[in-house]
Each structure stands twice: as structure tokens, then as C-alpha cells.
RNA sequence: GGCGCGGUGGCCGAGUGGCUAGGCAGAGGCCUGCAAAGCCUCGUACAGCAGUUCGAUUCUGCUCCGCGCCUCCA
């Protein structure tokens, strides 16, 4: 199993199974409902967990929830409500929205506010070893004390532009580990440096160590987190003597009309809305169509194409035939294809390549092959038995059959329209009742 | 400006130094009372310019274009 790592700039081999694989993924800051773009890493890493487990790895997936930071304070002030209250509500919505994807949950989803002891302890350690210093109630990481700073993002410290100068910092590149409580902030925690709250990056270092230990395999998150967030996490944890993550996976961003979908740009579609409009299966298949590292354009056209594919797979499972006597066409050898499928996912988790093999299985009508593999992506629901038509629909279909039997095609067509108006589609088939009822979109 | 990732047929999107990716859309046909579903057939694409090579979409360089990041910002 190989995965592309930002740190090494190349594919990195995972130790052979059975091995423990710890995965830490940066989750959302909860100050608004999450958007579809936020859903991508969630989906990718749950899929990855499924696949690694299937390959015999012992996986622990951790994804944090940032429930205290500047954004939350700013939003709660706008809404004139307690920040903790806002964070709790949005955090609950995050769980509810992602639950609808039907992929289960990560193994742990720690919140920053519940990790204060560990956070303060880590900062204390960094101060003690000279990698951090207190200034006016804040604590800053001393970037100059960590020689490898910039390794992950490729940013060279001396060419980083200085933004608003902060007189408390020894060096403009230093970043906050702990921030003294400011005017208007309605939550705070005690620390050796006075009341305050953690900086943005430190929670991840503390949580990863707490849940996965000082060294683990994979750290994930959106491409936009490489710098400064992940660079800083890496610096903190390494400075604290931890090996930290071996492989750094950064998923491509979702784009809307060519730009990254982001809350600050305002071009967002909430995950909730997309699930309402397109359904979980279409969204999941949409995510499968692009490699996890590529940017992906969210548009009605690309979503339609995903929906058509979803329908095509579902259609295959509507077919009833005797699989025990099924003859596969020439060119379809399940064992050969199974190996190709594994190779596709083992090779940097190439879902579009894997999907192509599922389509090949589809044209060979190999239901078992597809069903088993679709489950990795939470799409085995496409193989599930569908809703039975209600009695009145069945009755109309029966009447239509009778009309057809007497060549009364006008009546038959009328009944087909009646059925369609009720949201069902009637098809003529050669098997027993002579028709098939399918629920429309 | 710096760092990084990309540019594949109408659209989406893998991949490979020479061998059919796949999907969507479109065209024709089979099937059907008509449909729907299904099936069959049809597309020689790889930003541009050099170079390496027997041979490059695949390797190297340059150019053009797109996207992300460049310290509190998602």
C-alpha cells in the first residue's frame, strides 16, 4: 500500500499488514454548518480506514473538532450568543450532517475544549525546553529553535513575508501556542501563564499524541492546511521530541466555478443542502470520480454525471437472474479483476481507477463483485432491495397488463401515465408478472 | 515574487516510453404495440516549443495557462 505524502514529495509505502495504522485528520472549526468541501476529507479518510482494515491493518482514525478559536468568538459576537453554545450547536450539526453520509464515525473525535490538560502540559514542556516563551500572557513557539521549520510546506523561513507585526513576538515567524484572554472572549481556561485559550495548531499536536502516541502513520487534511497549520503542528510535536506523522496526506479542494469552495469566499453549498438535493449516494460516487489529491469541480453537470452512474449500478441490481448458472462474458475474469481493483486502491488509493473496474464488472453483470467492493465506499446500499410498490400502484399496473392483453394500448398508455404521476415507472419485462415497478427520482 | 500541485477527446477522469482505461453526453442499430431498462456498433485525445530516444501523451528544459498556500487565515 502506497500513499503520496506531501512531506516526502513521493509515494510512501506503508508497513505490511498486519500493522497498526494511526490516522489523524483535521476536522472542522465549528462556527457554521459545514459545506460539501469539508465533507471530502471526512469521506476520503473513512473510506481509507475501510480499505486498510480490509487489507488487514489495525486502524485507528482520529478526527478532531475545533470548538474554541477566533472564528467562533467572532461568529458568536455577531449572533450575540455564548460562544460555547454556538460551538456546541455547530458541533452537533457537524455530527448530524456527516452521519447522513452513512459511513460510520471515526474511532475518536476529540474536542479542543476537552483536551486542555494535555494542551497546557505540552506547552509547558515546550517552554521548559526553550522551544517556546511566554510574553504578556501569550505563549509563542520559537520557530528559530527548530531547524527543520518549513520542511513540509517548502516555505523557506527567510522568504516568508511578515504580516501585521506583533511586538510580543521575538521573531515574526513565531506563532501562538497559548493566547491570553482578550476583551469580548467569553470562555477561558487557567494556565501557568494566566487565563487564556489555546492557539489554533497546538490542539492537534496534543490530541494526536493523546490518541495515537508520539509516532503514527498518517496525518490528513485539506490542501489548504499545509501551511501554516500542519507546518506548525509538525514543528511543535517534533520539538517536543515526538516523531509525529510519517505520511502527510492532503486532499484536493472542492471548487465551485473554478475557485475553492470556502466560507470566507462565501461560495459555499452546505453539506446538508447537497445531501437534500442529490442524496448521499450521488455525492459519494461524485467523490469517487476524482483522485483524492485532485481538485474537484462541484457543478450540476458533474453531479448529474455521478447520479447517472449511481442509477446505472442500481439498475444492475434490479436485474433478477440465476447467478448460479451465470456465464460471464469473455474478457471478464473476476479473479484477475479483483487483483486489478486491489492494485488500484493500493496504489495511492486511486478511486477513479477502481471505479472503472466496477463499471467493467457492471457490463459483465457481476453483481457479487460489485456489491462486495461498493461496501468499501458505503455504496452497497445500491444493491439493497428497493421499496415495494404500494397496492394502488400495483393495481394500476395489473390493469395495464390486462389492457395490453386486449390490445387496448390507449388505455395501457393512460395507466402508465397515471403510474408515472404517482412517482413510479412501469416497465414491461418477460418474467412473471410481465411488468416491473421502479420508484422514480 | 516565493513554495507546491496540475493542464488528456463535447464534458468528467485514470494511466502508460511502443499494447482498448472507464464514465457521461451524442449518433446508428437490436429489443418493445410504443416506451423504459438492457445489449451491440461508432470517438486514434493527451497545452505549446525544443531536447533525450529506434520510438514520448508518458522522461528533461523552457514558455503559456489554471489552482492552492505564503503566520492567526478555511
PDB file of N, CA and C in Angstrom, chain A residues 136-197:
ATOM      1  N   UNK A 136       3.574  38.432  27.801  1.00  0.00           N
ATOM      2  CA  UNK A 136       2.323  39.141  28.062  1.00  0.00           C
ATOM      3  C   UNK A 136       1.112  38.229  28.183  1.00  0.00           C
ATOM      4  N   UNK A 137       1.324  37.058  28.770  1.00  0.00           N
ATOM      5  CA  UNK A 137       0.192  36.148  28.929  1.00  0.00           C
ATOM      6  C   UNK A 137      -0.006  35.218  27.738  1.00  0.00           C
ATOM      7  N   UNK A 138       0.637  35.538  26.625  1.00  0.00           N
ATOM      8  CA  UNK A 138       0.619  34.642  25.463  1.00  0.00           C
ATOM      9  C   UNK A 138       1.837  33.723  25.559  1.00  0.00           C
ATOM     10  N   UNK A 139       1.773  32.629  24.847  1.00  0.00           N
ATOM     11  CA  UNK A 139       2.958  31.793  24.712  1.00  0.00           C
ATOM     12  C   UNK A 139       3.193  31.578  23.219  1.00  0.00           C
ATOM     13  N   UNK A 140       4.419  31.792  22.790  1.00  0.00           N
ATOM     14  CA  UNK A 140       4.751  31.636  21.370  1.00  0.00           C
ATOM     15  C   UNK A 140       5.762  30.532  21.151  1.00  0.00           C
ATOM     16  N   UNK A 141       5.621  29.899  20.024  1.00  0.00           N
ATOM     17  CA  UNK A 141       6.604  28.898  19.630  1.00  0.00           C
ATOM     18  C   UNK A 141       7.780  29.621  18.986  1.00  0.00           C
ATOM     19  N   UNK A 142       8.977  29.241  19.404  1.00  0.00           N
ATOM     20  CA  UNK A 142      10.182  29.886  18.891  1.00  0.00           C
ATOM     21  C   UNK A 142      10.628  29.139  17.623  1.00  0.00           C
ATOM     22  N   UNK A 143      10.197  29.636  16.498  1.00  0.00           N
ATOM     23  CA  UNK A 143      10.457  28.944  15.237  1.00  0.00           C
ATOM     24  C   UNK A 143      11.955  28.746  14.999  1.00  0.00           C
ATOM     25  N   UNK A 144      12.739  29.733  15.384  1.00  0.00           N
ATOM     26  CA  UNK A 144      14.189  29.645  15.183  1.00  0.00           C
ATOM     27  C   UNK A 144      14.829  28.483  15.928  1.00  0.00           C
ATOM     28  N   UNK A 145      14.128  27.938  16.920  1.00  0.00           N
ATOM     29  CA  UNK A 145      14.713  26.863  17.723  1.00  0.00           C
ATOM     30  C   UNK A 145      14.514  25.490  17.068  1.00  0.00           C
ATOM     31  N   UNK A 146      13.773  25.497  15.990  1.00  0.00           N
ATOM     32  CA  UNK A 146      13.503  24.223  15.318  1.00  0.00           C
ATOM     33  C   UNK A 146      14.034  24.316  13.894  1.00  0.00           C
ATOM     34  N   UNK A 147      15.157  23.663  13.667  1.00  0.00           N
ATOM     35  CA  UNK A 147      15.884  23.823  12.418  1.00  0.00           C
ATOM     36  C   UNK A 147      15.154  23.382  11.160  1.00  0.00           C
ATOM     37  N   UNK A 148      14.241  22.438  11.315  1.00  0.00           N
ATOM     38  CA  UNK A 148      13.590  21.874  10.144  1.00  0.00           C
ATOM     39  C   UNK A 148      12.326  22.624   9.741  1.00  0.00           C
ATOM     40  N   UNK A 149      12.115  23.772  10.331  1.00  0.00           N
ATOM     41  CA  UNK A 149      10.881  24.501  10.039  1.00  0.00           C
ATOM     42  C   UNK A 149      10.777  24.827   8.544  1.00  0.00           C
ATOM     43  N   UNK A 150       9.650  24.507   7.942  1.00  0.00           N
ATOM     44  CA  UNK A 150       9.472  24.768   6.514  1.00  0.00           C
ATOM     45  C   UNK A 150       9.619  23.530   5.651  1.00  0.00           C
ATOM     46  N   UNK A 151      10.023  22.426   6.251  1.00  0.00           N
ATOM     47  CA  UNK A 151      10.216  21.186   5.511  1.00  0.00           C
ATOM     48  C   UNK A 151       8.941  20.721   4.803  1.00  0.00           C
ATOM     49  N   UNK A 152       7.854  20.741   5.529  1.00  0.00           N
ATOM     50  CA  UNK A 152       6.604  20.207   4.990  1.00  0.00           C
ATOM     51  C   UNK A 152       6.068  21.055   3.847  1.00  0.00           C
ATOM     52  N   UNK A 153       5.987  22.334   4.037  1.00  0.00           N
ATOM     53  CA  UNK A 153       5.334  23.208   3.058  1.00  0.00           C
ATOM     54  C   UNK A 153       6.286  23.734   1.998  1.00  0.00           C
ATOM     55  N   UNK A 154       7.583  23.570   2.241  1.00  0.00           N
ATOM     56  CA  UNK A 154       8.539  24.101   1.278  1.00  0.00           C
ATOM     57  C   UNK A 154       8.742  25.592   1.435  1.00  0.00           C
ATOM     58  N   UNK A 155       8.112  26.154   2.428  1.00  0.00           N
ATOM     59  CA  UNK A 155       8.294  27.577   2.683  1.00  0.00           C
ATOM     60  C   UNK A 155       9.644  27.779   3.355  1.00  0.00           C
ATOM     61  N   UNK A 156      10.421  28.691   2.829  1.00  0.00           N
ATOM     62  CA  UNK A 156      11.696  28.989   3.474  1.00  0.00           C
ATOM     63  C   UNK A 156      11.485  30.155   4.423  1.00  0.00           C
ATOM     64  N   UNK A 157      11.880  29.941   5.680  1.00  0.00           N
ATOM     65  CA  UNK A 157      11.595  30.955   6.698  1.00  0.00           C
ATOM     66  C   UNK A 157      11.980  32.377   6.281  1.00  0.00           C
ATOM     67  N   UNK A 158      13.134  32.539   5.629  1.00  0.00           N
ATOM     68  CA  UNK A 158      13.570  33.896   5.327  1.00  0.00           C
ATOM     69  C   UNK A 158      12.790  34.566   4.205  1.00  0.00           C
ATOM     70  N   UNK A 159      11.992  33.793   3.485  1.00  0.00           N
ATOM     71  CA  UNK A 159      11.223  34.465   2.441  1.00  0.00           C
ATOM     72  C   UNK A 159       9.744  34.552   2.792  1.00  0.00           C
ATOM     73  N   UNK A 160       9.453  34.268   4.046  1.00  0.00           N
ATOM     74  CA  UNK A 160       8.071  34.424   4.468  1.00  0.00           C
ATOM     75  C   UNK A 160       7.833  35.895   4.762  1.00  0.00           C
ATOM     76  N   UNK A 161       6.798  36.370   4.185  1.00  0.00           N
ATOM     77  CA  UNK A 161       6.537  37.796   4.367  1.00  0.00           C
ATOM     78  C   UNK A 161       5.940  38.036   5.743  1.00  0.00           C
ATOM     79  N   UNK A 162       6.268  39.149   6.281  1.00  0.00           N
ATOM     80  CA  UNK A 162       5.772  39.497   7.599  1.00  0.00           C
ATOM     81  C   UNK A 162       4.430  40.205   7.469  1.00  0.00           C
ATOM     82  N   UNK A 163       3.484  39.782   8.261  1.00  0.00           N
ATOM     83  CA  UNK A 163       2.185  40.451   8.209  1.00  0.00           C
ATOM     84  C   UNK A 163       2.172  41.502   9.311  1.00  0.00           C
ATOM     85  N   UNK A 164       1.016  41.679   9.918  1.00  0.00           N
ATOM     86  CA  UNK A 164       0.942  42.677  10.991  1.00  0.00           C
ATOM     87  C   UNK A 164       1.961  42.346  12.076  1.00  0.00           C
ATOM     88  N   UNK A 165       2.881  43.240  12.352  1.00  0.00           N
ATOM     89  CA  UNK A 165       3.906  42.960  13.352  1.00  0.00           C
ATOM     90  C   UNK A 165       3.272  42.838  14.741  1.00  0.00           C
ATOM     91  N   UNK A 166       3.733  41.844  15.467  1.00  0.00           N
ATOM     92  CA  UNK A 166       3.255  41.636  16.828  1.00  0.00           C
ATOM     93  C   UNK A 166       4.453  41.850  17.768  1.00  0.00           C
ATOM     94  N   UNK A 167       4.420  42.947  18.533  1.00  0.00           N
ATOM     95  CA  UNK A 167       5.575  43.300  19.370  1.00  0.00           C
ATOM     96  C   UNK A 167       5.913  42.258  20.433  1.00  0.00           C
ATOM     97  N   UNK A 168       4.981  41.389  20.727  1.00  0.00           N
ATOM     98  CA  UNK A 168       5.250  40.375  21.741  1.00  0.00           C
ATOM     99  C   UNK A 168       6.139  39.257  21.206  1.00  0.00           C
ATOM    100  N   UNK A 169       6.182  39.126  19.900  1.00  0.00           N
ATOM    101  CA  UNK A 169       6.961  38.032  19.316  1.00  0.00           C
ATOM    102  C   UNK A 169       8.422  38.411  19.195  1.00  0.00           C
ATOM    103  N   UNK A 170       9.269  37.438  19.479  1.00  0.00           N
ATOM    104  CA  UNK A 170      10.708  37.629  19.287  1.00  0.00           C
ATOM    105  C   UNK A 170      11.031  37.683  17.812  1.00  0.00           C
ATOM    106  N   UNK A 171      10.259  36.914  17.046  1.00  0.00           N
ATOM    107  CA  UNK A 171      10.522  36.745  15.627  1.00  0.00           C
ATOM    108  C   UNK A 171       9.156  36.736  14.944  1.00  0.00           C
ATOM    109  N   UNK A 172       9.063  37.379  13.818  1.00  0.00           N
ATOM    110  CA  UNK A 172       7.766  37.484  13.145  1.00  0.00           C
ATOM    111  C   UNK A 172       7.201  36.117  12.766  1.00  0.00           C
ATOM    112  N   UNK A 173       8.067  35.140  12.626  1.00  0.00           N
ATOM    113  CA  UNK A 173       7.590  33.810  12.211  1.00  0.00           C
ATOM    114  C   UNK A 173       6.998  33.017  13.373  1.00  0.00           C
ATOM    115  N   UNK A 174       7.295  33.429  14.588  1.00  0.00           N
ATOM    116  CA  UNK A 174       6.777  32.704  15.748  1.00  0.00           C
ATOM    117  C   UNK A 174       5.247  32.709  15.736  1.00  0.00           C
ATOM    118  N   UNK A 175       4.686  31.669  16.291  1.00  0.00           N
ATOM    119  CA  UNK A 175       3.220  31.592  16.295  1.00  0.00           C
ATOM    120  C   UNK A 175       2.718  31.227  17.682  1.00  0.00           C
ATOM    121  N   UNK A 176       1.461  31.572  17.932  1.00  0.00           N
ATOM    122  CA  UNK A 176       0.906  31.434  19.277  1.00  0.00           C
ATOM    123  C   UNK A 176       0.551  29.996  19.623  1.00  0.00           C
ATOM    124  N   UNK A 177       0.969  29.574  20.803  1.00  0.00           N
ATOM    125  CA  UNK A 177       0.562  28.287  21.346  1.00  0.00           C
ATOM    126  C   UNK A 177      -0.584  28.501  22.337  1.00  0.00           C
ATOM    127  N   UNK A 178      -0.499  29.651  23.010  1.00  0.00           N
ATOM    128  CA  UNK A 178      -1.495  29.996  24.010  1.00  0.00           C
ATOM    129  C   UNK A 178      -1.776  31.482  23.891  1.00  0.00           C
ATOM    130  N   UNK A 179      -3.033  31.843  23.980  1.00  0.00           N
ATOM    131  CA  UNK A 179      -3.402  33.252  23.848  1.00  0.00           C
ATOM    132  C   UNK A 179      -4.118  33.725  25.093  1.00  0.00           C
ATOM    133  N   UNK A 180      -3.630  34.807  25.674  1.00  0.00           N
ATOM    134  CA  UNK A 180      -4.284  35.380  26.850  1.00  0.00           C
ATOM    135  C   UNK A 180      -5.691  35.838  26.460  1.00  0.00           C
ATOM    136  N   UNK A 181      -6.604  35.694  27.379  1.00  0.00           N
ATOM    137  CA  UNK A 181      -7.990  36.094  27.103  1.00  0.00           C
ATOM    138  C   UNK A 181      -8.079  37.574  26.759  1.00  0.00           C
ATOM    139  N   UNK A 182      -8.810  37.843  25.704  1.00  0.00           N
ATOM    140  CA  UNK A 182      -8.991  39.234  25.280  1.00  0.00           C
ATOM    141  C   UNK A 182     -10.409  39.695  25.566  1.00  0.00           C
ATOM    142  N   UNK A 183     -10.567  40.973  25.478  1.00  0.00           N
ATOM    143  CA  UNK A 183     -11.873  41.612  25.613  1.00  0.00           C
ATOM    144  C   UNK A 183     -12.883  40.923  24.690  1.00  0.00           C
ATOM    145  N   UNK A 184     -14.035  40.605  25.238  1.00  0.00           N
ATOM    146  CA  UNK A 184     -15.084  40.054  24.380  1.00  0.00           C
ATOM    147  C   UNK A 184     -15.046  38.538  24.237  1.00  0.00           C
ATOM    148  N   UNK A 185     -14.020  37.905  24.766  1.00  0.00           N
ATOM    149  CA  UNK A 185     -13.969  36.443  24.685  1.00  0.00           C
ATOM    150  C   UNK A 185     -14.613  35.879  25.946  1.00  0.00           C
ATOM    151  N   UNK A 186     -15.612  35.060  25.756  1.00  0.00           N
ATOM    152  CA  UNK A 186     -16.413  34.641  26.899  1.00  0.00           C
ATOM    153  C   UNK A 186     -16.074  33.266  27.453  1.00  0.00           C
ATOM    154  N   UNK A 187     -14.979  32.689  26.978  1.00  0.00           N
ATOM    155  CA  UNK A 187     -14.535  31.429  27.596  1.00  0.00           C
ATOM    156  C   UNK A 187     -13.030  31.557  27.858  1.00  0.00           C
ATOM    157  N   UNK A 188     -12.577  30.889  28.904  1.00  0.00           N
ATOM    158  CA  UNK A 188     -11.145  30.905  29.177  1.00  0.00           C
ATOM    159  C   UNK A 188     -10.784  29.736  30.066  1.00  0.00           C
ATOM    160  N   UNK A 189      -9.512  29.402  30.049  1.00  0.00           N
ATOM    161  CA  UNK A 189      -9.016  28.283  30.846  1.00  0.00           C
ATOM    162  C   UNK A 189      -7.778  28.746  31.625  1.00  0.00           C
ATOM    163  N   UNK A 190      -7.596  28.150  32.804  1.00  0.00           N
ATOM    164  CA  UNK A 190      -6.440  28.517  33.616  1.00  0.00           C
ATOM    165  C   UNK A 190      -5.184  27.860  33.057  1.00  0.00           C
ATOM    166  N   UNK A 191      -4.098  28.601  33.215  1.00  0.00           N
ATOM    167  CA  UNK A 191      -2.823  28.051  32.773  1.00  0.00           C
ATOM    168  C   UNK A 191      -1.727  28.705  33.600  1.00  0.00           C
ATOM    169  N   UNK A 192      -0.521  28.177  33.522  1.00  0.00           N
ATOM    170  CA  UNK A 192       0.598  28.801  34.250  1.00  0.00           C
ATOM    171  C   UNK A 192       0.844  30.230  33.786  1.00  0.00           C
ATOM    172  N   UNK A 193       0.280  30.605  32.653  1.00  0.00           N
ATOM    173  CA  UNK A 193       0.534  31.949  32.101  1.00  0.00           C
ATOM    174  C   UNK A 193      -0.689  32.851  32.248  1.00  0.00           C
ATOM    175  N   UNK A 194      -1.634  32.382  33.054  1.00  0.00           N
ATOM    176  CA  UNK A 194      -2.847  33.152  33.279  1.00  0.00           C
ATOM    177  C   UNK A 194      -4.000  32.606  32.461  1.00  0.00           C
ATOM    178  N   UNK A 195      -5.121  33.291  32.540  1.00  0.00           N
ATOM    179  CA  UNK A 195      -6.309  32.825  31.815  1.00  0.00           C
ATOM    180  C   UNK A 195      -6.126  33.013  30.319  1.00  0.00           C
ATOM    181  N   UNK A 196      -6.593  32.039  29.603  1.00  0.00           N
ATOM    182  CA  UNK A 196      -6.441  32.130  28.162  1.00  0.00           C
ATOM    183  C   UNK A 196      -7.054  30.929  27.466  1.00  0.00           C
ATOM    184  N   UNK A 197      -6.594  30.712  26.252  1.00  0.00           N
ATOM    185  CA  UNK A 197      -7.093  29.556  25.477  1.00  0.00           C
ATOM    186  C   UNK A 197      -6.022  29.196  24.459  1.00  0.00           C
TER     187      UNK A 197
END
